[in-house]
Amino acid sequence: MLALLAVVLVACGDDSSEHAAQLHPLSGAVEVEIDGVIHPVDEDHPLEVGYTVRTGPTGRAEILWPDGSVTRLDYLTVFSIVEIGDSPSTVRGRQTAGNT
């Protein structure tokens, strides 16, 4: 089953952010795939359009968006960032496994 997640966010405050989003691992195995290469993540990591986050059997993570909102990823989740718009921010992701 393929799920497409679309969220509209109203941006507040300063528009200047270094990255589109930030991955914050919480527990267990967390990985990010960038251009087909998988990298284990054990500390905060920038996320951009085209990146895919994977959590393992005990892995949990959060995606921190520039406007302060949060997407929490449960174990065995695969979440790809499809689009991040400007003000008002539009975030589209594709979740192909797991729970958010």
XYZ file of C-alpha atoms in Angstrom:
100
model
C 0.000 0.000 0.000
C 1.349 3.405 -0.983
C 0.363 6.462 1.004
C 0.845 10.037 -0.129
C 0.935 12.597 2.644
C 0.181 16.231 1.902
C 0.251 18.842 4.636
C -0.223 22.589 4.304
C 1.671 24.593 6.901
C 1.483 28.311 7.563
C 4.993 29.638 8.022
C 5.678 31.873 10.976
C 8.659 33.999 11.837
C 11.956 34.141 9.998
C 12.036 32.585 6.497
C 15.796 32.031 6.603
C 16.482 28.371 7.350
C 19.684 26.554 6.581
C 17.894 23.394 5.416
C 14.424 22.406 4.378
C 14.045 20.107 7.401
C 16.030 18.383 10.133
C 16.018 14.666 10.961
C 16.229 13.986 14.690
C 16.760 10.287 15.545
C 15.092 9.211 18.800
C 16.027 5.531 19.186
C 17.226 2.420 17.360
C 18.381 2.287 13.750
C 17.608 5.362 11.630
C 18.930 5.810 8.081
C 18.660 8.430 5.369
C 18.994 7.620 1.663
C 20.586 10.356 -0.440
C 21.002 9.790 -4.185
C 20.728 6.020 -3.733
C 23.318 5.848 -0.924
C 22.121 4.844 2.548
C 23.699 6.588 5.547
C 23.146 5.561 9.181
C 22.059 8.532 11.295
C 22.799 8.820 15.021
C 22.585 12.604 15.406
C 20.591 15.427 13.818
C 20.882 15.437 10.023
C 19.610 17.944 7.410
C 16.877 16.739 5.061
C 15.978 18.024 1.626
C 13.618 17.109 -1.215
C 14.470 13.678 -2.602
C 15.806 12.241 0.664
C 14.236 9.093 2.134
C 14.240 8.294 5.860
C 14.044 4.690 7.090
C 13.607 3.481 10.652
C 14.552 -0.042 11.766
C 12.645 -2.513 13.975
C 13.360 -0.404 17.077
C 13.995 2.888 15.281
C 12.038 6.054 15.866
C 12.734 9.559 14.587
C 11.290 13.032 14.140
C 11.377 15.348 11.155
C 11.549 18.951 12.349
C 10.182 21.379 9.748
C 11.353 25.022 9.480
C 8.021 26.367 10.779
C 8.340 24.382 14.017
C 5.974 21.525 13.157
C 7.041 17.901 13.658
C 6.426 14.587 11.884
C 7.178 11.562 14.076
C 8.216 8.297 12.429
C 7.493 4.994 14.187
C 9.542 1.822 13.758
C 9.830 0.185 10.302
C 8.754 3.373 8.530
C 9.891 4.603 5.109
C 9.186 8.288 4.455
C 10.390 10.268 1.408
C 10.346 14.048 1.088
C 8.636 14.884 -2.210
C 8.154 18.659 -2.037
C 8.729 21.569 0.297
C 7.216 24.873 -0.822
C 7.729 28.434 0.315
C 5.329 30.650 2.250
C 2.772 29.324 3.007
C 4.820 26.144 3.260
C 3.549 23.061 1.500
C 5.086 19.758 2.497
C 4.461 16.569 0.519
C 5.894 13.254 1.544
C 5.436 9.683 0.446
C 5.152 7.026 3.118
C 5.559 3.501 1.742
C 5.756 1.616 5.063
C 5.168 2.087 8.766
C 3.399 4.786 10.756
C 3.731 8.543 11.204
